[in-house]
Short mmCIF file of C-alpha atoms and ligand atoms in Angstrom, two decimals:
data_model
loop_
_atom_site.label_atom_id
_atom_site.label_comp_id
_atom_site.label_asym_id
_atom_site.label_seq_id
_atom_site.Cartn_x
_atom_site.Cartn_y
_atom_site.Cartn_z
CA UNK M 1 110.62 147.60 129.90
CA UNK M 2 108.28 149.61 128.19
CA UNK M 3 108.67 153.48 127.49
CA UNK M 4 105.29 153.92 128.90
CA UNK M 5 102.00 152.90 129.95
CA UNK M 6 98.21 154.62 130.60
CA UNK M 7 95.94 153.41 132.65
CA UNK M 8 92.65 153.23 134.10
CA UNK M 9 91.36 154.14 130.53
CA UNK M 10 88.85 153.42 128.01
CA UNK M 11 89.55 152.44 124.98
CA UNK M 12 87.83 152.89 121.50
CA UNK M 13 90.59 150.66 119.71
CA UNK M 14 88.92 150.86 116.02
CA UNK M 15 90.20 147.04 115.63
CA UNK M 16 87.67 144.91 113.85
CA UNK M 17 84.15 145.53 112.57
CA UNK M 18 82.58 148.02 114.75
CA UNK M 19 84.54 150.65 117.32
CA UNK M 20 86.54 147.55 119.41
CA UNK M 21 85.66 149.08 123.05
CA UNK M 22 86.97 147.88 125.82
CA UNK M 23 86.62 149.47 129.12
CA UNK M 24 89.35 149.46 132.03
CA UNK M 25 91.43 149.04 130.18
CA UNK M 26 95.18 149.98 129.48
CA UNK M 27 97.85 151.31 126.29
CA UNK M 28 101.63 150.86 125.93
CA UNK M 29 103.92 152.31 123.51
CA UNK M 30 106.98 151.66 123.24
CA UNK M 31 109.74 153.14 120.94
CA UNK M 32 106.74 154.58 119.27
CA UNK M 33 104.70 152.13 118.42
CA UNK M 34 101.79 150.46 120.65
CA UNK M 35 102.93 147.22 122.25
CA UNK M 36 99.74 147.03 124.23
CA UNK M 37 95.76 147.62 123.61
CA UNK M 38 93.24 145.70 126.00
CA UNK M 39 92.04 145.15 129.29
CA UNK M 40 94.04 145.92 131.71
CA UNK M 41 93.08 142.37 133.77
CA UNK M 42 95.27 141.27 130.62
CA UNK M 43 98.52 142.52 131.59
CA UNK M 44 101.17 140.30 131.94
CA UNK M 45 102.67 142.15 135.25
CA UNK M 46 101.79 145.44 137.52
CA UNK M 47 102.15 148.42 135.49
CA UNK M 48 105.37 149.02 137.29
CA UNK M 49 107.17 146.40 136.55
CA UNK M 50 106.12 146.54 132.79
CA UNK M 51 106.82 150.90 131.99
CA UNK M 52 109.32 153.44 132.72
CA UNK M 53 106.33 156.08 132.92
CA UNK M 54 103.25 155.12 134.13
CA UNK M 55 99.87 157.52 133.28
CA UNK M 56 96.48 157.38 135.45
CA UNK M 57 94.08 158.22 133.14
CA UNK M 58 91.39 158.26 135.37
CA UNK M 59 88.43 156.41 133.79
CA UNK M 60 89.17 159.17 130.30
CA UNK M 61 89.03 157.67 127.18
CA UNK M 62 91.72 157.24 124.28
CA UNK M 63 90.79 156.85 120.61
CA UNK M 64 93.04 156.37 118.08
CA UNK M 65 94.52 160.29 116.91
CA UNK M 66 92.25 161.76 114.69
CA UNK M 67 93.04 162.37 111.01
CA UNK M 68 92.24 165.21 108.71
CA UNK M 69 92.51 163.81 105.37
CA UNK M 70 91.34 166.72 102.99
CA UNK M 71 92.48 170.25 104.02
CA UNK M 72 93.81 172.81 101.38
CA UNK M 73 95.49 174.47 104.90
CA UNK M 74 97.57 176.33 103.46
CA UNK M 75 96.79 180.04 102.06
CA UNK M 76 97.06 183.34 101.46
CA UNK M 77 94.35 186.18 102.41
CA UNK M 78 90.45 185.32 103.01
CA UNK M 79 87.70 185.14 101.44
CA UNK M 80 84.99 186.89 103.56
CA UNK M 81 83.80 189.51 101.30
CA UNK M 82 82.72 186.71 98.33
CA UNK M 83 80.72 185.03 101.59
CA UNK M 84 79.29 188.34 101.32
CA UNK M 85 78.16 188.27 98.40
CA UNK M 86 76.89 184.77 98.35
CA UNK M 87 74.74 185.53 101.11
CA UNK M 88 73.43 188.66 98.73
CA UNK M 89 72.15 185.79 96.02
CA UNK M 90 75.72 185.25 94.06
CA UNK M 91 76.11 181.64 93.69
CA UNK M 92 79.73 179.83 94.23
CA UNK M 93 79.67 179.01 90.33
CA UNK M 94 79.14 182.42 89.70
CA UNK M 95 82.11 183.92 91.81
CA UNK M 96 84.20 181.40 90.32
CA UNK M 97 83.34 182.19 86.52
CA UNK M 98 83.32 186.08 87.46
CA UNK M 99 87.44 185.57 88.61
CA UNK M 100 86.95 185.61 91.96
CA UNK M 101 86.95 182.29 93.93
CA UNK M 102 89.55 180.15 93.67
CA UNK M 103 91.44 182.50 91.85
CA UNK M 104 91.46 185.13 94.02
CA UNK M 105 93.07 183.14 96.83
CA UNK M 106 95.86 182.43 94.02
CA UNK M 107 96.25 185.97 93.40
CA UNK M 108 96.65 186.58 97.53
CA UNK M 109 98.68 183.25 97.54
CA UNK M 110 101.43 184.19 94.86
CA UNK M 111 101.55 187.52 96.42
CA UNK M 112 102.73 186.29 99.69
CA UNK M 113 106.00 185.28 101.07
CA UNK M 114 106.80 182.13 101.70
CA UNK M 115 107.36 182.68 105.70
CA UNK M 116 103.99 184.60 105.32
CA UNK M 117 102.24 181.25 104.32
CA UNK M 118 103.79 179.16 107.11
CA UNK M 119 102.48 182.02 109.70
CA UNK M 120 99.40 181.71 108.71
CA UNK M 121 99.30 177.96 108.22
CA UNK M 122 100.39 177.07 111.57
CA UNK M 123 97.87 178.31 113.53
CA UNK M 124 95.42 176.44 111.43
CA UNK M 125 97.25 173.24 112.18
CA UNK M 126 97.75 174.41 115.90
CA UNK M 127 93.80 174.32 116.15
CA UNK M 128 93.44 170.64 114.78
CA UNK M 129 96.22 169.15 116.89
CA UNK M 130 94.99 170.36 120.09
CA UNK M 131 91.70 168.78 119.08
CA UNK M 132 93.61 165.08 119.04
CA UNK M 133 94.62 165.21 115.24
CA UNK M 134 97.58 163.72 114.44
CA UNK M 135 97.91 163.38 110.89
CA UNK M 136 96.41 165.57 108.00
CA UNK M 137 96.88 165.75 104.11
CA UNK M 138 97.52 169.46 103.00
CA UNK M 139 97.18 170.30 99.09
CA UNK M 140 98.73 172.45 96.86
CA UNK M 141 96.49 174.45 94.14
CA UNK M 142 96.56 178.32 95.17
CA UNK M 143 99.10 178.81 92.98
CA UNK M 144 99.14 177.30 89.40
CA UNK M 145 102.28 177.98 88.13
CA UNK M 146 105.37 176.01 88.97
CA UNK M 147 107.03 178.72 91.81
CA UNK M 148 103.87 179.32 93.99
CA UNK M 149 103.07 175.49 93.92
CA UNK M 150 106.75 174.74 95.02
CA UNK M 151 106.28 177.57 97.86
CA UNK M 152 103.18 175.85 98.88
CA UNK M 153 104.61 172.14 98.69
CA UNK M 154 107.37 173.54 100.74
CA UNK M 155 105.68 175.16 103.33
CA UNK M 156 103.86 172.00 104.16
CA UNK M 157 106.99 170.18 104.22
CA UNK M 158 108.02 172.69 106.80
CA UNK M 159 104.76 172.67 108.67
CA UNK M 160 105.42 168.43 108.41
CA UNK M 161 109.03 169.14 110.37
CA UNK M 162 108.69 171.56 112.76
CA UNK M 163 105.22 170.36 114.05
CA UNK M 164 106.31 166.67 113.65
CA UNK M 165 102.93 165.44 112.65
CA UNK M 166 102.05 163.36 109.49
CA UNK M 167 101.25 165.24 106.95
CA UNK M 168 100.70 164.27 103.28
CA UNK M 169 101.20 166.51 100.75
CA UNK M 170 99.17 166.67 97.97
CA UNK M 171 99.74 168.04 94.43
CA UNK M 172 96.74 169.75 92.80
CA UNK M 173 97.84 171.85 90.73
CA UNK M 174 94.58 171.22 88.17
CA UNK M 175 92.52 172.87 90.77
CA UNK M 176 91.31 176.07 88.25
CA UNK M 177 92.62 177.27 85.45
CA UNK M 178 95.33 180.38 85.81
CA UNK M 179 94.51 183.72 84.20
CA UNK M 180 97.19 183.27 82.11
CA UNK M 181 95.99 179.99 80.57
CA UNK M 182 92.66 181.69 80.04
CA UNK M 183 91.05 179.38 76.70
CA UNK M 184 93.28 176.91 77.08
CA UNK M 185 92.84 174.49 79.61
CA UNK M 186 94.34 171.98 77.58
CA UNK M 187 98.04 173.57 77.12
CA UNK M 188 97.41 174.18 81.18
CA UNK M 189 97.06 170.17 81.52
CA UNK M 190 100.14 169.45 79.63
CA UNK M 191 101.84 172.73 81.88
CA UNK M 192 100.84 170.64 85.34
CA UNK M 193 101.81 167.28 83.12
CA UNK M 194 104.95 167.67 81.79
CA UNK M 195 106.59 170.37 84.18
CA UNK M 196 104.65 170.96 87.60
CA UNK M 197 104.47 167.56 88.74
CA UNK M 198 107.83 165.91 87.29
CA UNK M 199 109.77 169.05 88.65
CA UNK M 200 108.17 168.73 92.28
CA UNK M 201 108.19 164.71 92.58
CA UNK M 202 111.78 165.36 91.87
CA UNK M 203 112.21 167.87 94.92
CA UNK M 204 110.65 165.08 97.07
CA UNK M 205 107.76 167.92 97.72
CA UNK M 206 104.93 165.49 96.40
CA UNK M 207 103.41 162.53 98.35
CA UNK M 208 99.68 162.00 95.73
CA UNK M 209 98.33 164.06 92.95
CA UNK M 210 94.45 165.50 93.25
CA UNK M 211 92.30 167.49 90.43
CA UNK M 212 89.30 168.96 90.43
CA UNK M 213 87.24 167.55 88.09
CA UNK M 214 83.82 169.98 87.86
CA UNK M 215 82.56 172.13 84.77
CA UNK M 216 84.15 174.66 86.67
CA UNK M 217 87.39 172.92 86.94
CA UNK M 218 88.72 170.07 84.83
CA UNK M 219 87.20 168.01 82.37
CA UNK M 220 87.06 164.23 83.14
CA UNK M 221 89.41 163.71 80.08
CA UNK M 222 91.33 165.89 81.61
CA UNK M 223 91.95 164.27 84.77
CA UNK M 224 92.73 161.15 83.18
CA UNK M 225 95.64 162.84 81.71
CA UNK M 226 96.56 164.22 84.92
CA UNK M 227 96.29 160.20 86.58
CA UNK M 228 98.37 159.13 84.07
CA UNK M 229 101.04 160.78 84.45
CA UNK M 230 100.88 160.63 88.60
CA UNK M 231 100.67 156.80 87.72
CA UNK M 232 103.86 156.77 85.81
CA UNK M 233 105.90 158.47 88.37
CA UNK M 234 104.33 156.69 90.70
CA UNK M 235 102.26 158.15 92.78
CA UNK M 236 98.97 158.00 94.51
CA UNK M 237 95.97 159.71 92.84
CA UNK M 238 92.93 161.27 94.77
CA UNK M 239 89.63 163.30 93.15
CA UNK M 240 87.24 166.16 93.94
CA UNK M 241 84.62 164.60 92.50
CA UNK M 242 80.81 165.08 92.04
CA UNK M 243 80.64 167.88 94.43
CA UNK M 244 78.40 170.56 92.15
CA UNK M 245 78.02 168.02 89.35
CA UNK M 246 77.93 164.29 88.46
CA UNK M 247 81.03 164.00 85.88
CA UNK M 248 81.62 160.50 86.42
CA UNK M 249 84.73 161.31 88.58
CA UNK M 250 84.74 158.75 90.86
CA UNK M 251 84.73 155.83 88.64
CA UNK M 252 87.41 157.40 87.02
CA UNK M 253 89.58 157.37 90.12
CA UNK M 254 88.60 154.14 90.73
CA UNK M 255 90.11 152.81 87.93
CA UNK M 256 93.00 154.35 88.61
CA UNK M 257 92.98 152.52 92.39
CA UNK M 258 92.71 155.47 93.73
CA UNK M 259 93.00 156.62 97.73
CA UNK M 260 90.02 158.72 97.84
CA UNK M 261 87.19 160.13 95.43
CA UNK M 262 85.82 163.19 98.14
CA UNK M 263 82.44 165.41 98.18
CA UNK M 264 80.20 162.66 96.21
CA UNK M 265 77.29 164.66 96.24
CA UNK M 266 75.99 164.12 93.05
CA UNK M 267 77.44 160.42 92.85
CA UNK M 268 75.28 157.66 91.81
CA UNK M 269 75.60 153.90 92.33
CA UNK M 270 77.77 152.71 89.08
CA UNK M 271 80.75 154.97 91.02
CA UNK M 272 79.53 153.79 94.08
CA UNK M 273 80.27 150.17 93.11
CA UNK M 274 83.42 150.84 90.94
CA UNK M 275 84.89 152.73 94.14
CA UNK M 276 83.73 149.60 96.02
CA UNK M 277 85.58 147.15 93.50
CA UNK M 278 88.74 149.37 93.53
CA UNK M 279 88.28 149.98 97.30
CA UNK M 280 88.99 153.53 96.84
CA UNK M 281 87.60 155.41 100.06
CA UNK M 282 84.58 157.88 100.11
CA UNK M 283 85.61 161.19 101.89
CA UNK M 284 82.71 163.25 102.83
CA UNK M 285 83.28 166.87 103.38
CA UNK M 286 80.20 168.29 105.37
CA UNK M 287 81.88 171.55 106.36
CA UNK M 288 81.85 172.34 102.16
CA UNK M 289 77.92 171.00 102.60
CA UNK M 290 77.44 173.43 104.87
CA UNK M 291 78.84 176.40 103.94
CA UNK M 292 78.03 176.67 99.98
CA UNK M 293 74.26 175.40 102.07
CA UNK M 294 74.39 172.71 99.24
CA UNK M 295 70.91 170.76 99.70
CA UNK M 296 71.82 167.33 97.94
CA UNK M 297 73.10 165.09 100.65
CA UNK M 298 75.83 162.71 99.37
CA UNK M 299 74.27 158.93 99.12
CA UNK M 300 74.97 157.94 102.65
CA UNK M 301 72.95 154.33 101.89
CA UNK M 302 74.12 153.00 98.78
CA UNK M 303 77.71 153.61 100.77
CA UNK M 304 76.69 151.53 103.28
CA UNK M 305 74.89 149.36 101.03
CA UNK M 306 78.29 148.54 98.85
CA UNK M 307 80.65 148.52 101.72
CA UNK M 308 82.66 151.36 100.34
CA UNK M 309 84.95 152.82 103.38
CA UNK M 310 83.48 156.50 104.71
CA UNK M 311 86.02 158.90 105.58
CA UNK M 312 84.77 162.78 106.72
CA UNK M 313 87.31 165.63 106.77
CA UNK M 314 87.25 169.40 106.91
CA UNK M 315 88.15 170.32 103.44
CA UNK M 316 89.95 173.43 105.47
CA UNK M 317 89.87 176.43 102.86
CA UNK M 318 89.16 179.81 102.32
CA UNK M 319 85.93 179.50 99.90
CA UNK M 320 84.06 176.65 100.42
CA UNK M 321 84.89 175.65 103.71
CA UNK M 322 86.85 177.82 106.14
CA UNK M 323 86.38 175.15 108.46
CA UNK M 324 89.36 174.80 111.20
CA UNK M 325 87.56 171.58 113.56
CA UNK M 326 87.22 168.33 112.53
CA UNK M 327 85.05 167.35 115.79
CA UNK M 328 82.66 169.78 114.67
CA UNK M 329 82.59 167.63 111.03
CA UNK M 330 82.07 164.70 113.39
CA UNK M 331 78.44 166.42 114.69
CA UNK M 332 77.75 167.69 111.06
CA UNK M 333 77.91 164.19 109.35
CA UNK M 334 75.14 163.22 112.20
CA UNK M 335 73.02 166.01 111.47
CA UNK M 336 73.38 166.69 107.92
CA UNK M 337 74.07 163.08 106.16
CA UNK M 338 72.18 160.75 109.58
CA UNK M 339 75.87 159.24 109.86
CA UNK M 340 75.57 157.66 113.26
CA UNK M 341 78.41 158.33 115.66
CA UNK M 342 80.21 155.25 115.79
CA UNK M 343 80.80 156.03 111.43
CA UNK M 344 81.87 159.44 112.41
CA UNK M 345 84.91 157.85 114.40
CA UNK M 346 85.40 155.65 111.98
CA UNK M 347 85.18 158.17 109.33
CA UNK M 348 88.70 160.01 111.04
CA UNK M 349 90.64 157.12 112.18
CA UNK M 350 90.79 153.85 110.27
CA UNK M 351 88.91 155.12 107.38
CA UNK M 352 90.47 158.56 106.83
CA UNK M 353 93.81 157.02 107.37
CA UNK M 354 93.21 154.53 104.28
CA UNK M 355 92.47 157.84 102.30
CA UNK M 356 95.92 158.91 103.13
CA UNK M 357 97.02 154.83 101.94
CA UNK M 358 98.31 154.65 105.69
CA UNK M 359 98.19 150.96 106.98
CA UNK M 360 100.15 152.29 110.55
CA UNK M 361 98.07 154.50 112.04
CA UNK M 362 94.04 155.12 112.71
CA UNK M 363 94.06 151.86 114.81
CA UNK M 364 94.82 151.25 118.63
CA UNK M 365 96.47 148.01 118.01
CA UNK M 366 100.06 146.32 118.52
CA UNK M 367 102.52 147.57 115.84
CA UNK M 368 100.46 150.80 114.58
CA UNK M 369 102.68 153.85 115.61
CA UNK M 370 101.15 155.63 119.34
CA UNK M 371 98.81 158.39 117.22
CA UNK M 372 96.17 158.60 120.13
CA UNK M 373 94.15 161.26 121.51
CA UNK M 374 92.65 161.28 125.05
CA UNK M 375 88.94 162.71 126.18
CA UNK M 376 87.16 163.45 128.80
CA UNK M 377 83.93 162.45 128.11
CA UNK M 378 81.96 159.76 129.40
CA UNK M 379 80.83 157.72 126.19
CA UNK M 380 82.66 158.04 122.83
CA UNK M 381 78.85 159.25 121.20
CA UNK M 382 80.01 162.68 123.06
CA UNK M 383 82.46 163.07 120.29
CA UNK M 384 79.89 163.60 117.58
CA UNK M 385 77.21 164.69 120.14
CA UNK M 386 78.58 168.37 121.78
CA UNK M 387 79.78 171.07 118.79
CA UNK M 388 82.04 174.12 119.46
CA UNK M 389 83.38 171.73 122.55
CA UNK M 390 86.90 170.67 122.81
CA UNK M 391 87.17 167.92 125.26
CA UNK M 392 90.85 166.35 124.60
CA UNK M 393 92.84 166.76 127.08
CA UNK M 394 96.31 165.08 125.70
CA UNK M 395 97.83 163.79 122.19
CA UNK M 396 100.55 160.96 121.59
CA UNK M 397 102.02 161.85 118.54
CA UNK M 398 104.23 158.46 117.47
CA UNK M 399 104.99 158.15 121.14
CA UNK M 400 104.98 161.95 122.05
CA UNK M 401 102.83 163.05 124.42
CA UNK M 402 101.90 166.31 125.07
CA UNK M 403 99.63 166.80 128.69
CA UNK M 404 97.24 169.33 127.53
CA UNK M 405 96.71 169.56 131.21
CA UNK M 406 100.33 169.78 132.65
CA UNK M 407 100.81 172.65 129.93
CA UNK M 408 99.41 175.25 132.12
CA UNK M 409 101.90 175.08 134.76
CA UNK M 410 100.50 178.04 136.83
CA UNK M 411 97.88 175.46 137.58
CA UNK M 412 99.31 173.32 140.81
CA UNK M 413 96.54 170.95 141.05
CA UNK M 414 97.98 169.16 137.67
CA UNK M 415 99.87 166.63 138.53
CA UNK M 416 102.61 164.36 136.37
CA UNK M 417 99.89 162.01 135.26
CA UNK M 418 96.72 164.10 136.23
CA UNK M 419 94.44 165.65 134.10
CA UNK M 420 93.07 168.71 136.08
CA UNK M 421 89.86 169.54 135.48
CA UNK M 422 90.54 173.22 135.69
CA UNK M 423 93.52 173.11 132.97
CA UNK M 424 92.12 170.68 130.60
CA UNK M 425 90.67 172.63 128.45
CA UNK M 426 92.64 175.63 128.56
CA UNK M 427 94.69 175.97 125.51
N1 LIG E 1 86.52 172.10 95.93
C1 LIG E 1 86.48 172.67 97.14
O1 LIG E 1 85.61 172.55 97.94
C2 LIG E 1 87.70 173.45 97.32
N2 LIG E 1 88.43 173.14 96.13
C3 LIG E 1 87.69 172.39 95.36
O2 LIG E 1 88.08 172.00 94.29
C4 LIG E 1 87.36 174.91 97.37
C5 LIG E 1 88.50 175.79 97.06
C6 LIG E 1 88.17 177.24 97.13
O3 LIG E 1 87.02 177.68 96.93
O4 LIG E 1 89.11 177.99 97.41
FE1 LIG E 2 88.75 170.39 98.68
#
């Protein structure tokens, strides 16, 4: 027998070359992974003689669970008043080089307690789970010294355990330069090098390694020796890369096989085809687009052209994108880059979940762990199409499923498998 079974659903099954629809269909998990993904004509038995618990999901559809897979979720204070002053003419470079930016959000972030971090963090994650998101990456980088990155590291580890979602954590601890290391970015490099990241790896706190590699960050020379060292202890590397500047960041990554190279803004097609070679994944970030109202729209076509893997993702952060929805990235990457909505999808199951080097989830297919989210909509295009909408109305997290319906008890029309219209979208 089977732990459990829905029904009566839709599917958007992300198997194959385009989204893999298939309509009445039904999903099984069992032990936490999906057994079954297809029509439900396809069956082997009734429902009841194949699953414990059996789900109606009334003609609602089930994607795979979205994935966030650049966020920088966790923080300390806010960065409203340098919005502020952006709007009054200051640019983003400017703030930065003036020791605000980044920096300031290190200052607020190695002032604050460790519990303080995780209260503010959850919340953050609370919001993308109960929009179907089931796995995000959360980076370090708001602290720069050895102790604050730790506290960071560690509260997402906690965030990882007591919400039991994936989470990857990434080191980035060449995301600015500290005060302290004012002049001498160089001694910082061999700082992150030779003590950050060996320490950390060592505390099992570090899952890939990220730098920011910008005139206003780190050199590409710089990054290399950051790679280098991630690729001797073995782990993962990742890039901001060509967001306010082309530095040649992405073919760097590339050549380091690396999971992601994200922003691309200013990319051109040499990086374009070495990311395609290396398969490293392009992860577009249209909430940072947005919000610094950046006018050069990463190249969308070339992507296409070379076959290179599109990922989109909040980039979740106080300064350049306080952005705490991914579905609303979904309607952004229509309207800002013309990504059609079937490459949204994409772009925060199977693709985002290859940014995170995850072969086990992002797919509604036999084996893959049960990471699904259901809607209520009546054509996956809704996804993209409605903004400042939530319409998921449950989450199976590795077999866990939480009723976003059934969660408002005072409600009696919602039934053990029913999906109330009047609760669904209450939380
Ligand atoms: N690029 C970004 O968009 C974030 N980090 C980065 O390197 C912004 C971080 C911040 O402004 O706090
Ligand atoms: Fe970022």
């Amino acid at each position: 027998m089977w732990d459990s079974i829905w029904i009566n659903a839709n599917l958007v099954t992300m198997d194959g070359e385009g989204s893999g629809i298939v309509q009445n269909a039904a999903l099984a998990v069992e032990k936490g992974r999906i057994v079954f993904a297809g029509a439900q004509d396809d069956l082997p038995d009734h429902p009841e003689a194949l699953a414990r618990t059996i789900h109606d999901a009334r003609g609602q559809w089930i994607t795979p669970g979205l994935i966030d897979c650049h966020t920088h979720l966790v923080w300390g204070g806010n960065r409203a008043r340098e919005f502020e002053m952006r709007l009054n003419g200051a640019t983003y470079e400017d703030i930065a080089k003036a020791g605000g930016g980044i920096l300031s959000t290190v200052k607020a972030t190695r002032d604050a307690s460790e519990d303080t971090l995780f209260n503010a963090a959850l919340p953050r994650l609370q919001n993308l789970m109960r929009e179907g998101v089931t796995a995000i990456e959360i980076k370090s980088g708001y602290g720069l010294d050895t102790e604050t990155e730790r506290k960071m590291l560690r509260v997402a580890t906690r965030l990882r355990d007591e919400a039991g979602i994936t989470i990857q954590r990434t080191f980035l601890g060449a995301h600015a330069l500290p005060p302290e290391y004012k002049d001498r970015a160089d001694d910082y490099i061999d700082l992150v090098c030779n003590e950050m990241m060996p320490a950390l790896q060592k505390e099992n706190l570090v899952d890939a390694v990220d730098v920011f590699c910008e005139t206003i960050g780190f050199s590409p020379a710089q990054t290399e020796r950051v790679f280098q060292k991630a690729q001797a202890l073995g782990l993962p590397v990742k890039l901001h890369a060509e967001q306010l500047s082309n530095q040649h960041g992405a073919s760097l990554t590339a050549r380091y096989k690396g999971l992601s190279a994200d922003h691309l803004e200013h990319l051109d097609e040499d990086g374009i085809k070495a990311m395609a070679k290396a398969g490293t994944v392009a992860v577009l970030l249209p909430g940072a687009f947005y919000f610094l109202r950046e006018t050069k729209v990463p190249p969308i076509d070339l992507l296409r052209k070379h076959r290179v893997p599109i990922a989109l993702a909040t980039d979740m952060n106080p300064g350049s994108s306080p952005a705490h929805s991914l579905l609303l990235m979904l309607n952004m990457a229509c309207t800002f880059f013309r990504m059609t909505p079937e490459e949204t999808l994409a772009g925060v199951t199977k693709n985002a979940a290859k940014a995170l080097g995850k072969s086990n989830t992002g797919i509604l297919k036999p084996g893959y762990r049960a990471d699904f989210a259901l809607w209520d909509i009546q054509e996956p295009a809704e996804l993209s199409y409605r903004f400042g909408f939530n319409p998921c109305t449950g989450v199976s997290q590795g077999g866990k499923f939480r009723d976003f319906a059934l969660s408002r008890k005072a409600d009696s029309t919602a039934s053990r498998t029913g999906f109330s219209p009047a609760a669904r979208n209450s939380l």
